[in-house]
Structure formats: C-alpha cells, structure tokens
XYZ file of C-alpha atoms in Angstrom:
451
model
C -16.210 19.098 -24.557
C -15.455 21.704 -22.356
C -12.176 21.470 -20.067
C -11.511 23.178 -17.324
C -8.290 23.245 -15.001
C -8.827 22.231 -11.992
C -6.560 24.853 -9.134
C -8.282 24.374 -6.088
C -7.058 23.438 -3.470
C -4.085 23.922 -5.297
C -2.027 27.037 -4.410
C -2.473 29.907 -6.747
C 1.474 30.110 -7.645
C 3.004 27.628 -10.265
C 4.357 24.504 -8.782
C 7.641 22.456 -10.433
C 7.718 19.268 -7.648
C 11.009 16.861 -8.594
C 10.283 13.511 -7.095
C 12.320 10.560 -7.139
C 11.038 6.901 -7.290
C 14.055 4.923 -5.988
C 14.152 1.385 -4.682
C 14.993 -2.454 -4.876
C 13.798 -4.597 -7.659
C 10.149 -5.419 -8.300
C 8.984 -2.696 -5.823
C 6.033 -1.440 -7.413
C 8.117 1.806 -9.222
C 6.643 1.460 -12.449
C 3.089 0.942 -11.272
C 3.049 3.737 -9.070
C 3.994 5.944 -11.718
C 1.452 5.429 -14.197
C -0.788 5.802 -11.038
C 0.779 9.091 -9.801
C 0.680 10.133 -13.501
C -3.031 9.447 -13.634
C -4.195 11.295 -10.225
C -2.081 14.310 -10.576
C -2.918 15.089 -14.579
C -6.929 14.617 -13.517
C -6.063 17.674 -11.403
C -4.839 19.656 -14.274
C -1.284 19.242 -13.542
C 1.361 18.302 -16.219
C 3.263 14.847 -15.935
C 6.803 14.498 -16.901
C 8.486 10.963 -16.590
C 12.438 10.313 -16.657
C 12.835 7.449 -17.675
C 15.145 4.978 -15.309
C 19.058 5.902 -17.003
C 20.070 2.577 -15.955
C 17.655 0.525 -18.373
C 18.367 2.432 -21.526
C 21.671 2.198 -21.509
C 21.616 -1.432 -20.280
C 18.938 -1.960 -23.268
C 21.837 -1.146 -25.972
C 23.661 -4.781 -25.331
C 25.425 -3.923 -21.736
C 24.921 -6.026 -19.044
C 26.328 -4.745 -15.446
C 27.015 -8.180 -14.770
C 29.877 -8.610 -16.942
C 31.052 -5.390 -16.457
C 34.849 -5.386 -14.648
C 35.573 -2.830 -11.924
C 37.113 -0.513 -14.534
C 34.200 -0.938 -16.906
C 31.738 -0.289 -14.309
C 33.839 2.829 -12.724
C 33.333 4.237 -16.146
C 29.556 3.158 -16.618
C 28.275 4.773 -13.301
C 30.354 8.227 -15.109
C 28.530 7.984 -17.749
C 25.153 7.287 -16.443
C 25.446 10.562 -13.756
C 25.962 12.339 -16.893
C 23.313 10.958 -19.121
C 20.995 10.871 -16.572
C 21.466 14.471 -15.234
C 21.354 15.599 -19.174
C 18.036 14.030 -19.529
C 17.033 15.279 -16.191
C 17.715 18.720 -17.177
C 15.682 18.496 -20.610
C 12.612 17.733 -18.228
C 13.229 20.406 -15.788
C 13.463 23.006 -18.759
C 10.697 22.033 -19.989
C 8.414 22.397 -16.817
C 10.215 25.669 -16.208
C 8.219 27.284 -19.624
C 4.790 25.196 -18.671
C 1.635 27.622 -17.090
C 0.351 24.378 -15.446
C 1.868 23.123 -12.163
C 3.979 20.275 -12.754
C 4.924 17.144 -11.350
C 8.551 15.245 -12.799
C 8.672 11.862 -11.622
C 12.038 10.096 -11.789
C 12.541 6.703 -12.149
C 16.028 6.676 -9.531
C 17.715 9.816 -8.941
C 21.369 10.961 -9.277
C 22.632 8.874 -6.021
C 21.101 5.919 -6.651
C 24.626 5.437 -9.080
C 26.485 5.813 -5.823
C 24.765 2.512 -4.304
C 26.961 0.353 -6.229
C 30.365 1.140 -6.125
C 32.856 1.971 -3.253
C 32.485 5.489 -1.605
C 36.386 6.024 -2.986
C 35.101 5.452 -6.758
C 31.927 7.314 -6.359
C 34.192 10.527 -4.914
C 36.040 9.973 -8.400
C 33.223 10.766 -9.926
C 31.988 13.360 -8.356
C 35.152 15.354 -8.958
C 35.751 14.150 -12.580
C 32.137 16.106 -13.098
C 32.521 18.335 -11.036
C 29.458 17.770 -8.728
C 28.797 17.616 -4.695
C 27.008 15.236 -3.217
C 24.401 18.019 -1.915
C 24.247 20.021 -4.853
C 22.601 16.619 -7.093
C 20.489 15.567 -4.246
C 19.613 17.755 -1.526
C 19.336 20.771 -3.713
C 17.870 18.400 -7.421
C 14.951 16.733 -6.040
C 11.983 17.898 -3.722
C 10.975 14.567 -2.485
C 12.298 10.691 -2.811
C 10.192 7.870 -2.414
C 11.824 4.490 -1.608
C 9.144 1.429 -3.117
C 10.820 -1.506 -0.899
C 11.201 -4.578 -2.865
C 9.224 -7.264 -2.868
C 11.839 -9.285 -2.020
C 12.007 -8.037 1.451
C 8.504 -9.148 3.540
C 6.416 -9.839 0.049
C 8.828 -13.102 -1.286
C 5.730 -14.731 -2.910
C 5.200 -11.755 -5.420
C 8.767 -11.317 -6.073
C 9.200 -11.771 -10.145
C 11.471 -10.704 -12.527
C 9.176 -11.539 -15.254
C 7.684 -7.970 -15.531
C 11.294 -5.943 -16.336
C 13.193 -6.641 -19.293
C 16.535 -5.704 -17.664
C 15.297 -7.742 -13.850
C 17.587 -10.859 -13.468
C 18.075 -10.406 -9.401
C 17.599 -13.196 -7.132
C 16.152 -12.805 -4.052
C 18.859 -12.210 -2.084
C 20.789 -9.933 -4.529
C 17.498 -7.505 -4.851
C 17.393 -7.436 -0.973
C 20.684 -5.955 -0.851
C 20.312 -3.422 -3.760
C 17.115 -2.205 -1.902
C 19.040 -1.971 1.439
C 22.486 -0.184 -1.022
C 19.354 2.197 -2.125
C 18.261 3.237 0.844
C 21.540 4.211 2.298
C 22.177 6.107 -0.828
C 19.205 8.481 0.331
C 19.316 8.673 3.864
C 21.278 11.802 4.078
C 17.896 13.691 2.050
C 16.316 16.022 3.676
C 12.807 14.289 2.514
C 13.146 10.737 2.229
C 9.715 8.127 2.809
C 10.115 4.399 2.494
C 7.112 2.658 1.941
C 7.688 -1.109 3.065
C 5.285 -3.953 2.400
C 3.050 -4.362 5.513
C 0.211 -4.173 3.760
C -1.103 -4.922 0.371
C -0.383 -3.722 -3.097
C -2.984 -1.540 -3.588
C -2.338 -0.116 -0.244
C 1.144 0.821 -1.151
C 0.173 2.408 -4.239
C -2.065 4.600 -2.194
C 0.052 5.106 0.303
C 2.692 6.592 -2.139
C 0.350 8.560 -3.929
C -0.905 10.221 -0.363
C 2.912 10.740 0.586
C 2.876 12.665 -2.446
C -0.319 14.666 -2.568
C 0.493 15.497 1.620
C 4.593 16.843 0.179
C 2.299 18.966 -2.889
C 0.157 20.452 -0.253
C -3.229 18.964 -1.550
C -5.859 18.278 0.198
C -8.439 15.311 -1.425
C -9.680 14.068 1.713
C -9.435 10.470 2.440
C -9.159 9.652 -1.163
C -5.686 7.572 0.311
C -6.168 6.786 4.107
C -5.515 3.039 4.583
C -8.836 2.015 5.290
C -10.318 3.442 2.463
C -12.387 1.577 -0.217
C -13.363 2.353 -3.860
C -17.211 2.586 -4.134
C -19.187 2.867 -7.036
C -22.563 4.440 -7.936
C -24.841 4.493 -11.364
C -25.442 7.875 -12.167
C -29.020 9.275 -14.023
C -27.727 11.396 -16.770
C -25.479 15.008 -15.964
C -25.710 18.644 -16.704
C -24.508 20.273 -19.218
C -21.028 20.981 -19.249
C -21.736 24.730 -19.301
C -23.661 24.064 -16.359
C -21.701 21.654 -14.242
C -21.039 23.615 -11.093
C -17.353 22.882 -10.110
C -14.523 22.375 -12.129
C -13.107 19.791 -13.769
C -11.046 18.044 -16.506
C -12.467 15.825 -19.149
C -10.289 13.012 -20.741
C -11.052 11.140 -23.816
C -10.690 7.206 -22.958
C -10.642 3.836 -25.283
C -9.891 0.702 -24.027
C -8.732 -2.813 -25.394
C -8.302 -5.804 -23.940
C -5.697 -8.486 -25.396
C -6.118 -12.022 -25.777
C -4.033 -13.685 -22.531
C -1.989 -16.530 -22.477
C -1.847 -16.952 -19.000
C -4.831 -18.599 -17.877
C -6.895 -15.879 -15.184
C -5.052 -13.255 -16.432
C -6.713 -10.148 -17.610
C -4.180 -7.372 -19.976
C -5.772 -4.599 -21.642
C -4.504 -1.147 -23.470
C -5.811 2.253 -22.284
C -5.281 5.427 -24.567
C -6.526 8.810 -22.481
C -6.414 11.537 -24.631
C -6.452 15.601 -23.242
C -6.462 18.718 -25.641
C -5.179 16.482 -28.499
C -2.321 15.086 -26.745
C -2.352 11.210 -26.154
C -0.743 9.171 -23.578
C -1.019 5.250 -23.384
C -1.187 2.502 -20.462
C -0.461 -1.365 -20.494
C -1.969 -3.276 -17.551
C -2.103 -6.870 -16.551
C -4.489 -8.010 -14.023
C -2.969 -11.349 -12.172
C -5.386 -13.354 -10.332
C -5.692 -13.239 -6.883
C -3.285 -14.287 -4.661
C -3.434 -14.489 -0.518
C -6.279 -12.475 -1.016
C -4.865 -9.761 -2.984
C -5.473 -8.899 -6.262
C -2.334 -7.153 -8.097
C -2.446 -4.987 -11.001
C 1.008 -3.816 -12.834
C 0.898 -0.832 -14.857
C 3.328 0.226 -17.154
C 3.424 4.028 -19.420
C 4.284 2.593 -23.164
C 5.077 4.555 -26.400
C 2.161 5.010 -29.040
C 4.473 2.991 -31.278
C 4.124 -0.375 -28.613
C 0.401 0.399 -28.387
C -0.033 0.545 -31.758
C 1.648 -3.071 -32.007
C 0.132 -4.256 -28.949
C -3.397 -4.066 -30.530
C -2.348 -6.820 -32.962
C -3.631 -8.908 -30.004
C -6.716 -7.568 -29.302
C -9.326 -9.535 -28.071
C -12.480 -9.423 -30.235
C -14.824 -11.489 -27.676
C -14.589 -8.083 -26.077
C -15.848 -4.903 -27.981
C -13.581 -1.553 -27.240
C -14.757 0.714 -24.377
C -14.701 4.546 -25.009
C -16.055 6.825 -22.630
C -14.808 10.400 -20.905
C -13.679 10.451 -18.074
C -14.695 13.648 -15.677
C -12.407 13.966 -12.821
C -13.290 17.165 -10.371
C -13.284 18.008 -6.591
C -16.280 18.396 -4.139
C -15.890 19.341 -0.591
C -12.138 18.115 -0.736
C -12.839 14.617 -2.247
C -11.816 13.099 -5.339
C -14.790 12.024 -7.862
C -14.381 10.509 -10.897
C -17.601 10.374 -13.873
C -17.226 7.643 -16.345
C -19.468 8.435 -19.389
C -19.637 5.385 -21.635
C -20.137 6.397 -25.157
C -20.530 5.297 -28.549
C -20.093 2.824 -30.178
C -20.514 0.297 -27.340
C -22.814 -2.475 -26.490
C -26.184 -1.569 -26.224
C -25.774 -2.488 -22.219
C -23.596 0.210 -22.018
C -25.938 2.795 -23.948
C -26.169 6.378 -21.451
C -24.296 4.168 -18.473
C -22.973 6.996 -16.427
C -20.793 5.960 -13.308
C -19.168 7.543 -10.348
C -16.687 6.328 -8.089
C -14.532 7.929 -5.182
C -12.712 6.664 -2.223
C -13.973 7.206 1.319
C -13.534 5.652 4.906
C -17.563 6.713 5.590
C -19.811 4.334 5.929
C -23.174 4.154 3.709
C -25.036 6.301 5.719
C -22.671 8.639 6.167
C -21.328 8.594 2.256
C -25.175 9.354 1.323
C -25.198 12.454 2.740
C -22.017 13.378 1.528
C -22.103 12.606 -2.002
C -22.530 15.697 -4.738
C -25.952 16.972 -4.542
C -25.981 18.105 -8.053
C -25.697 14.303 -9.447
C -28.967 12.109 -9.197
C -27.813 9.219 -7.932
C -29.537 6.104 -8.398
C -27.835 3.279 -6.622
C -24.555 2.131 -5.245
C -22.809 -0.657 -7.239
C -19.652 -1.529 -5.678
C -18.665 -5.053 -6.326
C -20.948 -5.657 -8.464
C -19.584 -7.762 -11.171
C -21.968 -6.114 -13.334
C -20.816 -3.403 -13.750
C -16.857 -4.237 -14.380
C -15.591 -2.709 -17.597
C -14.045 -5.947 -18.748
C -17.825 -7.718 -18.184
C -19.497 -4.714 -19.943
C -16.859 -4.929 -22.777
C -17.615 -8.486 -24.166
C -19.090 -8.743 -27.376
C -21.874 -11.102 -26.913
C -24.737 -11.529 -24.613
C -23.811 -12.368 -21.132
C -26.202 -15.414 -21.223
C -24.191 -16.693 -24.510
C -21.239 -16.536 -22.963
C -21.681 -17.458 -19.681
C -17.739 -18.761 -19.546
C -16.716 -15.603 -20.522
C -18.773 -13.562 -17.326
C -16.022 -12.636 -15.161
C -17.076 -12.879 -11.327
C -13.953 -11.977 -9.540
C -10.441 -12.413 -10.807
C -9.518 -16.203 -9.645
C -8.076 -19.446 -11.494
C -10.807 -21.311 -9.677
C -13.164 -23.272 -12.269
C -16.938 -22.550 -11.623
C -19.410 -24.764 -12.571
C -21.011 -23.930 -16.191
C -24.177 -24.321 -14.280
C -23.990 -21.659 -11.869
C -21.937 -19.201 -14.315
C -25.410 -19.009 -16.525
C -27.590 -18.541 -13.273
C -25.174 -15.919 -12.039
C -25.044 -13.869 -15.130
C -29.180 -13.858 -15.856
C -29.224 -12.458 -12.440
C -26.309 -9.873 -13.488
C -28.510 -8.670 -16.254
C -31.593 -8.252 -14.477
C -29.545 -5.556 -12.400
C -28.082 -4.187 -14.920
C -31.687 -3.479 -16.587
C -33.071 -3.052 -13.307
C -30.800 -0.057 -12.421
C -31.428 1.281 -16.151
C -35.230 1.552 -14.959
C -35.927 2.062 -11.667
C -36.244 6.041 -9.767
C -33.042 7.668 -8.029
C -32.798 5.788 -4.984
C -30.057 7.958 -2.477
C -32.007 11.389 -3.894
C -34.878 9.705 -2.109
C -33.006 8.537 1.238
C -31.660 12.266 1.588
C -35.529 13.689 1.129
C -36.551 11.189 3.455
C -34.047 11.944 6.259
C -34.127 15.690 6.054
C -38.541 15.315 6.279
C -37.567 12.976 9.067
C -35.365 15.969 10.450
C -37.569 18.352 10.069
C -40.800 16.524 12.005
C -38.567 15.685 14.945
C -37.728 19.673 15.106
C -41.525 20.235 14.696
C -42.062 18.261 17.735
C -40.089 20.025 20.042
C-alpha cells in the first residue's frame, strides 16, 4: 500500500513543537492526547508522548499523601530531574527525525512548583541549577491547561479512570487553580474551561494546537462543526489517487463490558511496520452528551486486554486513508477482510464541516463517487457492523444510540430489518451526490443559456 507524507499546508522546513498538557484532575489530558496523537500522525508527523513524571514514580509504592514536608521537598527534586531526563531523551530523539514532530507532555517542568511554597521551589531550582525561564519559557512552545472537571462539569468528575486519582472535589479544584498559576508567567498559555461539551473541548484543544503549528484544515475544529459521514463507490488506485495521503493499517476489538451501556474496545493502527495501540470506553449518555475516554497503552496491556474480547462481535480491520482537499480534513475507511459479509467493499468517508448539505455537496472531493450521506445512521456504526451474527438474530445486541434506556424487544427487531434494508439498499443503488452536482451545474448552465 502505497504511503505518502502528507507536507502541505505544512511549511517546507522541519518542525520540533514541545507542548505541554497541564491541568487539574480528570480534565480530559489523557484523552486529548491519544486524539492529538491521532490527527497530527494522519498528517505525516511523528508523535512523541512523555509520559506524566508524577504517576511513575507514584506507581513504585509512593503516595504524596503521606509524604512529610521533608519527604516531599525531596520528591518534587527528584521529579524536576527525572522528568527533565526523560524530557530530554524525547527531544533528542525528534532532533535526528526527517518528519516534523510533535512531543506532547503530560505536565511540564513547573507544574512541580504548584505544590510547594515558592521558598522550597527556589531550593530547588538552585540545588539543579535551573531558572525559572530557562525550563519553561525557553523548554516548551505551547501549554495547554485541560480545566478539571471538577470546576463547572461536577457530574463527570471521577477518579475511577486514573490509577493514581484519589482527589475530592474540592482538593482537584485547587490543584487546577495551583496549575494554572504555575503557567501564567508563559509566554503561550490557553486554558480550555468546560463551557461546552466533551467533544467540544477535545476539538477545541486540538484547533489551539493545529492554529500554534500553523496548519490550516479548515473548519475541521470550529465549535459548530459536526462529523458527517458518506458511503463511498469503490477508489482509485493508489498510484492514481490524486493528492496525498497516509495509509494506516487498523484492527479493532471490542471487550466484553461489565458496566451495563458501556461500550470498550482495543484499536491497533499500524504505519511502516511500527504499531501503536488505543483503549477506549464509550459511557452512555449523560445530559445529552456522550463521553468517550481514550487512553495510549503498551502492546504488552493490549496483548492482555484481548483476553476479554468480545466474540458476539467479529474484529474490524480496515485502512484508514487520511489526506487533505481544499484545506479540509478527509478520512477513507476501507473495511477489509476477513469481516462480515455486510462489510464486504464498504468504503466510508467522513470529515468535519460547519456547511450545510447543499453547500457540503458541492464541496466534497470530486474524484470520489459518492453515493449517499450516512450520518447517524446506526447502520453504519463500527460496533453494529462488527457483531457476529445477523442483525435480525440479535436484535438485543443492535446498538441504536449509546443509552441505558431498555427498548422494547419489539421495536429493536423492526428497527434493525429496516437497518438492513439500508445497508443493502446503499450497496445497490447509483451515486446519488455525483448526480445532484450534474444536475445543478445543467441547471446552471440553462439559466446562463437564457440570458
């Protein structure tokens, strides 16, 4: 498969951008990584992730909480130092990579100064010799405060998702506020608070981001956009395809759940032989928003984590295609074998836009044949294409929209007849936006006649 590296719009010299995810408890840190991680390697960039200092250490048998002033004096020493060590090692490394490259860290060098005294943290300092402006000002490119959830979004608050999470409420609204000020003397400091929902703030710190890289992927971020969804008849070859782009390798696996409406599933994305592996959970809705947490894991935890596969659901492998058209984002999912014969030469595309459907018709890539727009279609949802059995057998299995309301068993059958008859319907029938474009520019074209 051939793979090309995507550099437009990028700028033609090599990038290295340090970026610093920083913030109070349960702010969405570890999500929006694996989702900056995703978007910036589909544009041919290489990821680096430092892991958070704080957590490793803490993961050894030391708890902060226990800690007395002298023991913590000497903790926050040693995790400067650790931290700036490992730090370094990623910084090296992007120094001898030809791609541009994006180093995400999970807290930065000051955040260590956000819990002890201004006195202790100037001990430290000149024990290691360091300025204040020479490990932030001058270390990092960018910092990105994720406001907890604790502060304006109590109801999601959890510290079920973090190993090393044990903050109440009120605690993790002071370390957020103690983070902040550790920041605020950056040069390039965002803080992305919790006035709207999840999803949004993803987005929102993947835009802050993209605008600080000097990209330019259209509205792929703006707050009002939404994710649409189109069936695709068949592609090019790759030799062919007439932009660039960068082809992943994908397989996913969904794990049996023991939280009732909950959907978790394993993604392995795979790029010139080198593999890198997601965990998500899918909680059911709540206030009207639907939250998924990602979290990066080691091939050793996926490996172990597909103990619990799910085999009412049949693995998903497809290739991804990510590439740029007029400035927007597009992403190709090829489904291929082996896979349900419901997801035999299923090609689909999705994108982001603030356009309406008019509008987005016009717009779309004129070198795919597309055949219809999908979005929301239950359908065509991986996790409903995934399971093993015919829809109509498992009717309790069909997955509408991501609630713990009970359906009746009645309705679930009716539903997903009707989801198949799309789903073969779609398989069949002509391009249908290939048409509305002819249509419009004839229409065009008489009304110019006429004058």
């Amino acid at each position: 498969m051939k793979d090309l590296e995507v550099k437009d719009p990028i700028a033609p010299t090599k990038r290295i951008h340090k970026l610093v995810l920083t913030g109070g408890p349960c702010g969405g840190k570890t999500t929006g990584q694996a989702h900056l991680a995703t978007f910036f390697e589909s544009l041919g960039w290489k990821v680096f992730r430092v892991p958070e200092t704080a957590t490793v250490l803490m993961s050894g048998g030391i708890s902060f909480g226990e800690l007395n002033e002298e023991q913590i004096l000497d903790f926050q020493e040693h995790l400067v130092a650790t931290m700036m060590a490992l730090e370094d090692t990623y910084f090296s490394m992007a120094e001898k990579c030809a791609q541009n490259v994006l180093i995400i860290a999970d807290r930065g060098t000051m955040d260590a100064s956000a819990f002890i005294s201004r006195e202790a943290w100037e001990k430290i300092l000149t024990k290691l010799g360091l300025e204040d402006i020479e490990i932030s000002d001058n270390r990092y490119n960018h910092i990105v405060h994720m406001q907890s959830a604790a502060i304006g979004a109590e109801k999601f608050y959890t510290t079920e998702d973090h190993a090393a999470r044990f903050e109440g409420i009120e605690l993790a609204r002071d370390r957020d506020n103690r983070a902040m000020e550790a920041w605020r003397d950056h040069p390039y400091v965002d803080i992305i608070d919790n006035r709207s929902d999840f999803d949004s703030k993803i987005n929102r710190l993947i835009d802050l981001v993209v605008k600080r890289t000097g990209i330019n992927v259209g509205d792929r971020f703006s707050a009002n956009a939404r994710k649409v969804k189109f069936v695709i008849s068949g592609i090019c070859p790759d030799s062919d395809f007439p932009v660039k782009f960068t082809d992943f390798q994908v397989v996913h696996h969904y794990l049996h759940s023991a939280q009732k409406g909950f959907q978790t599933r394993l993604r392995k994305r795979v790029r010139n032989g080198r593999a890198t592996y997601t965990f998500t959970v899918r909680k059911p809705e709540l206030q009207g928003q639907t939250v998924e947490v990602k979290q990066p894991i080691s091939q050793r935890d996926y490996s172990n984590l597909l103990a619990h596969r799910d085999d009412n659901h049949l693995p998903i492998f497809k290739t991804r295609r990510s590439f740029l058209y007029e400035n927007q984002q597009y992403q190709l999912d090829i489904y291929r074998a082996p896979c349900h014969s419901r997801c035999k030469n299923l090609i689909l595309l999705e994108t982001f836009t603030t356009s309406n459907d008019d509008e987005l018709v016009d717009s779309l890539p004129p070198f795919l044949k597309i055949k219809k727009n999908l979005t929301g279609d239950p359908a065509f949802s991986m996790y409903n294409l995934s399971i093993r059995s015919d829809w109509e057998e498992s009717a309790e299995q069909f997955c509408h929209k991501l609630s713990s309301d009970d359906e009746e068993e009645e309705e679930n059958v009716y539903d997903v007849r009707k989801a198949h008859e799309r789903l073969v319907h779609v398989s069949e029938e002509n391009t249908v936006f290939d048409v509305r474009r002819n249509e419009r520019q004839a229409s065009e074209s008489d009304s110019v006649a006429s004058l």
